[in-house]
């Protein structure tokens, strides 16, 4: 019952739009770490570009990428999801998928939309827990 309720809440949650920034941190991660992440002060050790992926393939690629990055000892990665400016309904599907998936993963400590020079609101920097 709790899982079903959580799933419904996530589906009903407001959708992110093209210019919206992604921002999330676990309670144990200090706010200053999230701020530094948003300024691009952590170097991304790997990158995944999801442009032109459909939702199903993006989900598989993202799961695999995060597992491999963590197994390789990466502490920070960048995921390019695009801004969704060309979405038929105006809702950036991949951006929303990435946001929901990252929030659910126990190996993700924090994430923040990248600074403008690194993709801005079309990319996200992710801090991973050590393996």
GROMACS .gro file of N, CA and C in nm:
model
  393
    1UNK      N    1   0.083  -0.119   0.000
    1UNK     CA    2   0.000   0.000   0.000
    1UNK      C    3   0.087   0.126   0.000
    2UNK      N    4   0.193   0.126   0.083
    2UNK     CA    5   0.283   0.241   0.089
    2UNK      C    6   0.352   0.265  -0.045
    3UNK      N    7   0.398   0.157  -0.107
    3UNK     CA    8   0.466   0.169  -0.237
    3UNK      C    9   0.371   0.224  -0.343
    4UNK      N   10   0.249   0.177  -0.343
    4UNK     CA   11   0.149   0.224  -0.440
    4UNK      C   12   0.121   0.373  -0.418
    5UNK      N   13   0.111   0.413  -0.292
    5UNK     CA   14   0.087   0.552  -0.259
    5UNK      C   15   0.203   0.641  -0.305
    6UNK      N   16   0.324   0.595  -0.280
    6UNK     CA   17   0.444   0.669  -0.323
    6UNK      C   18   0.449   0.681  -0.474
    7UNK      N   19   0.416   0.573  -0.545
    7UNK     CA   20   0.417   0.574  -0.691
    7UNK      C   21   0.315   0.675  -0.743
    8UNK      N   22   0.196   0.676  -0.686
    8UNK     CA   23   0.093   0.771  -0.729
    8UNK      C   24   0.138   0.915  -0.703
    9UNK      N   25   0.198   0.937  -0.587
    9UNK     CA   26   0.245   1.071  -0.553
    9UNK      C   27   0.348   1.119  -0.655
   10UNK      N   28   0.435   1.029  -0.696
   10UNK     CA   29   0.537   1.066  -0.794
   10UNK      C   30   0.475   1.097  -0.930
   11UNK      N   31   0.374   1.020  -0.968
   11UNK     CA   32   0.308   1.046  -1.096
   11UNK      C   33   0.231   1.177  -1.093
   12UNK      N   34   0.177   1.211  -0.978
   12UNK     CA   35   0.098   1.333  -0.965
   12UNK      C   36   0.183   1.456  -0.936
   13UNK      N   37   0.311   1.436  -0.908
   13UNK     CA   38   0.396   1.549  -0.875
   13UNK      C   39   0.409   1.641  -0.996
   14UNK      N   40   0.433   1.768  -0.970
   14UNK     CA   41   0.444   1.863  -1.081
   14UNK      C   42   0.556   1.823  -1.177
   15UNK      N   43   0.529   1.840  -1.301
   15UNK     CA   44   0.630   1.808  -1.402
   15UNK      C   45   0.725   1.924  -1.420
   16UNK      N   46   0.849   1.888  -1.447
   16UNK     CA   47   0.951   1.989  -1.475
   16UNK      C   48   0.934   2.038  -1.617
   17UNK      N   49   0.959   2.164  -1.639
   17UNK     CA   50   0.953   2.222  -1.772
   17UNK      C   51   1.096   2.249  -1.821
   18UNK      N   52   1.108   2.290  -1.946
   18UNK     CA   53   1.238   2.303  -2.012
   18UNK      C   54   1.339   2.387  -1.932
   19UNK      N   55   1.300   2.499  -1.878
   19UNK     CA   56   1.394   2.587  -1.809
   19UNK      C   57   1.411   2.557  -1.662
   20UNK      N   58   1.337   2.462  -1.609
   20UNK     CA   59   1.346   2.429  -1.467
   20UNK      C   60   1.478   2.360  -1.434
   21UNK      N   61   1.535   2.397  -1.322
   21UNK     CA   62   1.660   2.335  -1.276
   21UNK      C   63   1.628   2.213  -1.190
   22UNK      N   64   1.709   2.110  -1.206
   22UNK     CA   65   1.699   1.992  -1.120
   22UNK      C   66   1.785   2.019  -0.997
   23UNK      N   67   1.736   1.976  -0.881
   23UNK     CA   68   1.809   2.002  -0.757
   23UNK      C   69   1.760   1.904  -0.652
   24UNK      N   70   1.852   1.828  -0.595
   24UNK     CA   71   1.815   1.729  -0.495
   24UNK      C   72   1.938   1.691  -0.412
   25UNK      N   73   1.917   1.668  -0.285
   25UNK     CA   74   2.024   1.616  -0.199
   25UNK      C   75   1.961   1.533  -0.089
   26UNK      N   76   2.031   1.428  -0.051
   26UNK     CA   77   1.988   1.347   0.064
   26UNK      C   78   2.013   1.430   0.190
   27UNK      N   79   1.941   1.398   0.295
   27UNK     CA   80   1.951   1.474   0.420
   27UNK      C   81   2.094   1.479   0.474
   28UNK      N   82   2.169   1.371   0.454
   28UNK     CA   83   2.305   1.368   0.509
   28UNK      C   84   2.407   1.448   0.428
   29UNK      N   85   2.366   1.499   0.313
   29UNK     CA   86   2.456   1.578   0.229
   29UNK      C   87   2.437   1.726   0.264
   30UNK      N   88   2.545   1.794   0.304
   30UNK     CA   89   2.533   1.936   0.339
   30UNK      C   90   2.488   2.022   0.221
   31UNK      N   91   2.414   2.126   0.249
   31UNK     CA   92   2.364   2.219   0.145
   31UNK      C   93   2.480   2.278   0.066
   32UNK      N   94   2.593   2.305   0.131
   32UNK     CA   95   2.707   2.365   0.059
   32UNK      C   96   2.761   2.271  -0.049
   33UNK      N   97   2.750   2.141  -0.028
   33UNK     CA   98   2.793   2.044  -0.131
   33UNK      C   99   2.703   2.057  -0.253
   34UNK      N  100   2.573   2.071  -0.231
   34UNK     CA  101   2.480   2.088  -0.342
   34UNK      C  102   2.508   2.219  -0.416
   35UNK      N  103   2.538   2.325  -0.343
   35UNK     CA  104   2.570   2.453  -0.405
   35UNK      C  105   2.696   2.443  -0.491
   36UNK      N  106   2.798   2.375  -0.440
   36UNK     CA  107   2.922   2.356  -0.516
   36UNK      C  108   2.897   2.273  -0.641
   37UNK      N  109   2.811   2.172  -0.628
   37UNK     CA  110   2.776   2.089  -0.742
   37UNK      C  111   2.709   2.174  -0.849
   38UNK      N  112   2.617   2.260  -0.809
   38UNK     CA  113   2.548   2.347  -0.904
   38UNK      C  114   2.638   2.448  -0.972
   39UNK      N  115   2.748   2.483  -0.908
   39UNK     CA  116   2.846   2.575  -0.969
   39UNK      C  117   2.949   2.502  -1.055
   40UNK      N  118   2.938   2.369  -1.059
   40UNK     CA  119   3.031   2.292  -1.141
   40UNK      C  120   3.167   2.274  -1.077
   41UNK      N  121   3.175   2.279  -0.945
   41UNK     CA  122   3.303   2.269  -0.878
   41UNK      C  123   3.348   2.125  -0.854
   42UNK      N  124   3.268   2.030  -0.896
   42UNK     CA  125   3.309   1.889  -0.893
   42UNK      C  126   3.326   1.845  -1.038
   43UNK      N  127   3.438   1.783  -1.068
   43UNK     CA  128   3.466   1.740  -1.205
   43UNK      C  129   3.392   1.610  -1.235
   44UNK      N  130   3.319   1.610  -1.344
   44UNK     CA  131   3.249   1.489  -1.388
   44UNK      C  132   3.352   1.393  -1.446
   45UNK      N  133   3.350   1.269  -1.398
   45UNK     CA  134   3.447   1.170  -1.444
   45UNK      C  135   3.394   1.088  -1.561
   46UNK      N  136   3.265   1.100  -1.590
   46UNK     CA  137   3.206   1.029  -1.703
   46UNK      C  138   3.079   1.102  -1.743
   47UNK      N  139   3.031   1.074  -1.863
   47UNK     CA  140   2.912   1.143  -1.914
   47UNK      C  141   2.826   1.048  -1.996
   48UNK      N  142   2.696   1.065  -1.984
   48UNK     CA  143   2.598   0.991  -2.064
   48UNK      C  144   2.512   1.094  -2.136
   49UNK      N  145   2.499   1.079  -2.268
   49UNK     CA  146   2.414   1.168  -2.347
   49UNK      C  147   2.290   1.092  -2.392
   50UNK      N  148   2.174   1.136  -2.345
   50UNK     CA  149   2.048   1.067  -2.375
   50UNK      C  150   1.971   1.132  -2.490
   51UNK      N  151   2.030   1.231  -2.555
   51UNK     CA  152   1.961   1.294  -2.669
   51UNK      C  153   1.914   1.187  -2.768
   52UNK      N  154   1.798   1.207  -2.819
   52UNK     CA  155   1.737   1.121  -2.922
   52UNK      C  156   1.702   0.980  -2.873
   53UNK      N  157   1.704   0.957  -2.743
   53UNK     CA  158   1.662   0.827  -2.688
   53UNK      C  159   1.513   0.832  -2.659
   54UNK      N  160   1.447   0.718  -2.675
   54UNK     CA  161   1.309   0.711  -2.627
   54UNK      C  162   1.315   0.680  -2.478
   55UNK      N  163   1.201   0.687  -2.412
   55UNK     CA  164   1.197   0.671  -2.266
   55UNK      C  165   1.249   0.535  -2.222
   56UNK      N  166   1.207   0.430  -2.289
   56UNK     CA  167   1.247   0.295  -2.248
   56UNK      C  168   1.398   0.275  -2.261
   57UNK      N  169   1.456   0.316  -2.372
   57UNK     CA  170   1.601   0.297  -2.389
   57UNK      C  171   1.679   0.390  -2.296
   58UNK      N  172   1.627   0.510  -2.272
   58UNK     CA  173   1.695   0.603  -2.181
   58UNK      C  174   1.700   0.545  -2.040
   59UNK      N  175   1.593   0.480  -1.998
   59UNK     CA  176   1.590   0.421  -1.864
   59UNK      C  177   1.694   0.310  -1.851
   60UNK      N  178   1.704   0.224  -1.953
   60UNK     CA  179   1.802   0.114  -1.951
   60UNK      C  180   1.944   0.171  -1.952
   61UNK      N  181   1.969   0.266  -2.040
   61UNK     CA  182   2.103   0.327  -2.049
   61UNK      C  183   2.143   0.396  -1.919
   62UNK      N  184   2.048   0.466  -1.858
   62UNK     CA  185   2.078   0.538  -1.734
   62UNK      C  186   2.112   0.442  -1.621
   63UNK      N  187   2.033   0.336  -1.607
   63UNK     CA  188   2.061   0.237  -1.502
   63UNK      C  189   2.200   0.175  -1.522
   64UNK      N  190   2.230   0.135  -1.644
   64UNK     CA  191   2.360   0.073  -1.675
   64UNK      C  192   2.474   0.171  -1.651
   65UNK      N  193   2.457   0.294  -1.698
   65UNK     CA  194   2.560   0.396  -1.683
   65UNK      C  195   2.593   0.421  -1.536
   66UNK      N  196   2.491   0.438  -1.453
   66UNK     CA  197   2.514   0.466  -1.311
   66UNK      C  198   2.581   0.349  -1.241
   67UNK      N  199   2.541   0.228  -1.274
   67UNK     CA  200   2.604   0.110  -1.214
   67UNK      C  201   2.751   0.102  -1.253
   68UNK      N  202   2.780   0.119  -1.382
   68UNK     CA  203   2.919   0.111  -1.429
   68UNK      C  204   3.003   0.224  -1.372
   69UNK      N  205   2.947   0.344  -1.365
   69UNK     CA  206   3.022   0.458  -1.311
   69UNK      C  207   3.058   0.433  -1.165
   70UNK      N  208   2.962   0.384  -1.092
   70UNK     CA  209   2.987   0.356  -0.950
   70UNK      C  210   3.087   0.242  -0.933
   71UNK      N  211   3.073   0.137  -1.014
   71UNK     CA  212   3.168   0.025  -1.009
   71UNK      C  213   3.309   0.070  -1.044
   72UNK      N  214   3.320   0.171  -1.132
   72UNK     CA  215   3.451   0.224  -1.171
   72UNK      C  216   3.505   0.326  -1.071
   73UNK      N  217   3.427   0.357  -0.967
   73UNK     CA  218   3.474   0.448  -0.864
   73UNK      C  219   3.450   0.595  -0.893
   74UNK      N  220   3.366   0.626  -0.990
   74UNK     CA  221   3.337   0.766  -1.021
   74UNK      C  222   3.258   0.828  -0.906
   75UNK      N  223   3.295   0.948  -0.869
   75UNK     CA  224   3.224   1.019  -0.764
   75UNK      C  225   3.124   1.119  -0.818
   76UNK      N  226   3.149   1.168  -0.940
   76UNK     CA  227   3.061   1.266  -1.002
   76UNK      C  228   3.050   1.235  -1.151
   77UNK      N  229   2.928   1.236  -1.202
   77UNK     CA  230   2.903   1.212  -1.345
   77UNK      C  231   2.806   1.316  -1.397
   78UNK      N  232   2.806   1.333  -1.529
   78UNK     CA  233   2.713   1.425  -1.595
   78UNK      C  234   2.621   1.344  -1.685
   79UNK      N  235   2.492   1.376  -1.677
   79UNK     CA  236   2.392   1.314  -1.763
   79UNK      C  237   2.328   1.425  -1.846
   80UNK      N  238   2.339   1.414  -1.976
   80UNK     CA  239   2.279   1.511  -2.068
   80UNK      C  240   2.144   1.456  -2.110
   81UNK      N  241   2.038   1.524  -2.069
   81UNK     CA  242   1.903   1.479  -2.101
   81UNK      C  243   1.834   1.571  -2.200
   82UNK      N  244   1.891   1.686  -2.225
   82UNK     CA  245   1.829   1.784  -2.312
   82UNK      C  246   1.726   1.866  -2.235
   83UNK      N  247   1.690   1.979  -2.293
   83UNK     CA  248   1.594   2.067  -2.227
   83UNK      C  249   1.450   2.032  -2.260
   84UNK      N  250   1.432   1.957  -2.367
   84UNK     CA  251   1.296   1.920  -2.406
   84UNK      C  252   1.223   2.031  -2.479
   85UNK      N  253   1.295   2.120  -2.541
   85UNK     CA  254   1.233   2.233  -2.611
   85UNK      C  255   1.147   2.189  -2.729
   86UNK      N  256   1.174   2.071  -2.782
   86UNK     CA  257   1.100   2.024  -2.900
   86UNK      C  258   0.997   1.918  -2.866
   87UNK      N  259   0.966   1.901  -2.737
   87UNK     CA  260   0.867   1.801  -2.696
   87UNK      C  261   0.730   1.839  -2.752
   88UNK      N  262   0.658   1.739  -2.799
   88UNK     CA  263   0.527   1.762  -2.860
   88UNK      C  264   0.430   1.832  -2.764
   89UNK      N  265   0.430   1.789  -2.639
   89UNK     CA  266   0.337   1.846  -2.542
   89UNK      C  267   0.401   1.954  -2.456
   90UNK      N  268   0.526   1.991  -2.485
   90UNK     CA  269   0.595   2.094  -2.409
   90UNK      C  270   0.656   2.045  -2.279
   91UNK      N  271   0.638   1.916  -2.247
   91UNK     CA  272   0.693   1.859  -2.125
   91UNK      C  273   0.817   1.777  -2.160
   92UNK      N  274   0.933   1.813  -2.106
   92UNK     CA  275   1.057   1.740  -2.137
   92UNK      C  276   1.058   1.600  -2.073
   93UNK      N  277   1.026   1.502  -2.151
   93UNK     CA  278   1.009   1.365  -2.103
   93UNK      C  279   1.137   1.310  -2.039
   94UNK      N  280   1.249   1.321  -2.108
   94UNK     CA  281   1.374   1.265  -2.055
   94UNK      C  282   1.420   1.337  -1.929
   95UNK      N  283   1.403   1.466  -1.924
   95UNK     CA  284   1.440   1.543  -1.806
   95UNK      C  285   1.360   1.494  -1.684
   96UNK      N  286   1.231   1.475  -1.702
   96UNK     CA  287   1.146   1.426  -1.593
   96UNK      C  288   1.182   1.284  -1.555
   97UNK      N  289   1.213   1.200  -1.653
   97UNK     CA  290   1.254   1.062  -1.626
   97UNK      C  291   1.382   1.060  -1.543
   98UNK      N  292   1.481   1.138  -1.582
   98UNK     CA  293   1.608   1.143  -1.511
   98UNK      C  294   1.586   1.191  -1.368
   99UNK      N  295   1.507   1.295  -1.350
   99UNK     CA  296   1.479   1.346  -1.216
   99UNK      C  297   1.417   1.239  -1.128
  100UNK      N  298   1.315   1.171  -1.177
  100UNK     CA  299   1.247   1.067  -1.097
  100UNK      C  300   1.340   0.950  -1.066
  101UNK      N  301   1.416   0.905  -1.166
  101UNK     CA  302   1.504   0.790  -1.144
  101UNK      C  303   1.614   0.821  -1.045
  102UNK      N  304   1.675   0.938  -1.056
  102UNK     CA  305   1.785   0.973  -0.966
  102UNK      C  306   1.737   0.986  -0.822
  103UNK      N  307   1.618   1.038  -0.802
  103UNK     CA  308   1.563   1.053  -0.666
  103UNK      C  309   1.538   0.918  -0.600
  104UNK      N  310   1.515   0.815  -0.678
  104UNK     CA  311   1.482   0.683  -0.625
  104UNK      C  312   1.605   0.598  -0.595
  105UNK      N  313   1.720   0.635  -0.644
  105UNK     CA  314   1.838   0.551  -0.632
  105UNK      C  315   1.913   0.577  -0.501
  106UNK      N  316   1.945   0.470  -0.432
  106UNK     CA  317   2.017   0.483  -0.305
  106UNK      C  318   2.164   0.520  -0.326
  107UNK      N  319   2.218   0.499  -0.446
  107UNK     CA  320   2.358   0.533  -0.472
  107UNK      C  321   2.377   0.678  -0.516
  108UNK      N  322   2.268   0.753  -0.529
  108UNK     CA  323   2.277   0.894  -0.567
  108UNK      C  324   2.267   0.979  -0.440
  109UNK      N  325   2.373   1.054  -0.412
  109UNK     CA  326   2.376   1.139  -0.294
  109UNK      C  327   2.311   1.275  -0.320
  110UNK      N  328   2.336   1.329  -0.438
  110UNK     CA  329   2.283   1.461  -0.474
  110UNK      C  330   2.293   1.479  -0.625
  111UNK      N  331   2.211   1.569  -0.677
  111UNK     CA  332   2.225   1.609  -0.816
  111UNK      C  333   2.175   1.752  -0.833
  112UNK      N  334   2.230   1.817  -0.935
  112UNK     CA  335   2.196   1.957  -0.962
  112UNK      C  336   2.214   1.981  -1.112
  113UNK      N  337   2.126   2.063  -1.170
  113UNK     CA  338   2.145   2.101  -1.309
  113UNK      C  339   2.284   2.161  -1.325
  114UNK      N  340   2.344   2.134  -1.438
  114UNK     CA  341   2.481   2.178  -1.465
  114UNK      C  342   2.487   2.329  -1.487
  115UNK      N  343   2.604   2.389  -1.466
  115UNK     CA  344   2.622   2.530  -1.502
  115UNK      C  345   2.605   2.545  -1.654
  116UNK      N  346   2.579   2.665  -1.698
  116UNK     CA  347   2.554   2.693  -1.839
  116UNK      C  348   2.659   2.637  -1.934
  117UNK      N  349   2.785   2.649  -1.898
  117UNK     CA  350   2.893   2.601  -1.984
  117UNK      C  351   2.898   2.449  -1.994
  118UNK      N  352   2.828   2.380  -1.905
  118UNK     CA  353   2.829   2.233  -1.904
  118UNK      C  354   2.693   2.175  -1.945
  119UNK      N  355   2.606   2.257  -2.000
  119UNK     CA  356   2.476   2.208  -2.046
  119UNK      C  357   2.357   2.273  -1.981
  120UNK      N  358   2.379   2.350  -1.875
  120UNK     CA  359   2.269   2.421  -1.810
  120UNK      C  360   2.156   2.328  -1.770
  121UNK      N  361   2.033   2.371  -1.793
  121UNK     CA  362   1.917   2.291  -1.753
  121UNK      C  363   1.891   2.173  -1.845
  122UNK      N  364   1.981   2.150  -1.939
  122UNK     CA  365   1.972   2.033  -2.027
  122UNK      C  366   2.064   1.920  -1.983
  123UNK      N  367   2.131   1.939  -1.869
  123UNK     CA  368   2.222   1.837  -1.817
  123UNK      C  369   2.219   1.843  -1.665
  124UNK      N  370   2.261   1.734  -1.603
  124UNK     CA  371   2.262   1.728  -1.458
  124UNK      C  372   2.392   1.664  -1.411
  125UNK      N  373   2.450   1.723  -1.305
  125UNK     CA  374   2.568   1.666  -1.241
  125UNK      C  375   2.519   1.583  -1.123
  126UNK      N  376   2.575   1.465  -1.109
  126UNK     CA  377   2.528   1.368  -1.008
  126UNK      C  378   2.645   1.325  -0.920
  127UNK      N  379   2.627   1.335  -0.789
  127UNK     CA  380   2.726   1.283  -0.693
  127UNK      C  381   2.683   1.143  -0.654
  128UNK      N  382   2.775   1.048  -0.668
  128UNK     CA  383   2.745   0.908  -0.637
  128UNK      C  384   2.812   0.868  -0.506
  129UNK      N  385   2.743   0.780  -0.434
  129UNK     CA  386   2.799   0.725  -0.311
  129UNK      C  387   2.914   0.633  -0.348
  130UNK      N  388   3.016   0.625  -0.264
  130UNK     CA  389   3.125   0.530  -0.292
  130UNK      C  390   3.074   0.386  -0.290
  131UNK      N  391   3.134   0.303  -0.374
  131UNK     CA  392   3.089   0.162  -0.380
  131UNK      C  393   3.152   0.079  -0.271
   0.00000   0.00000   0.00000
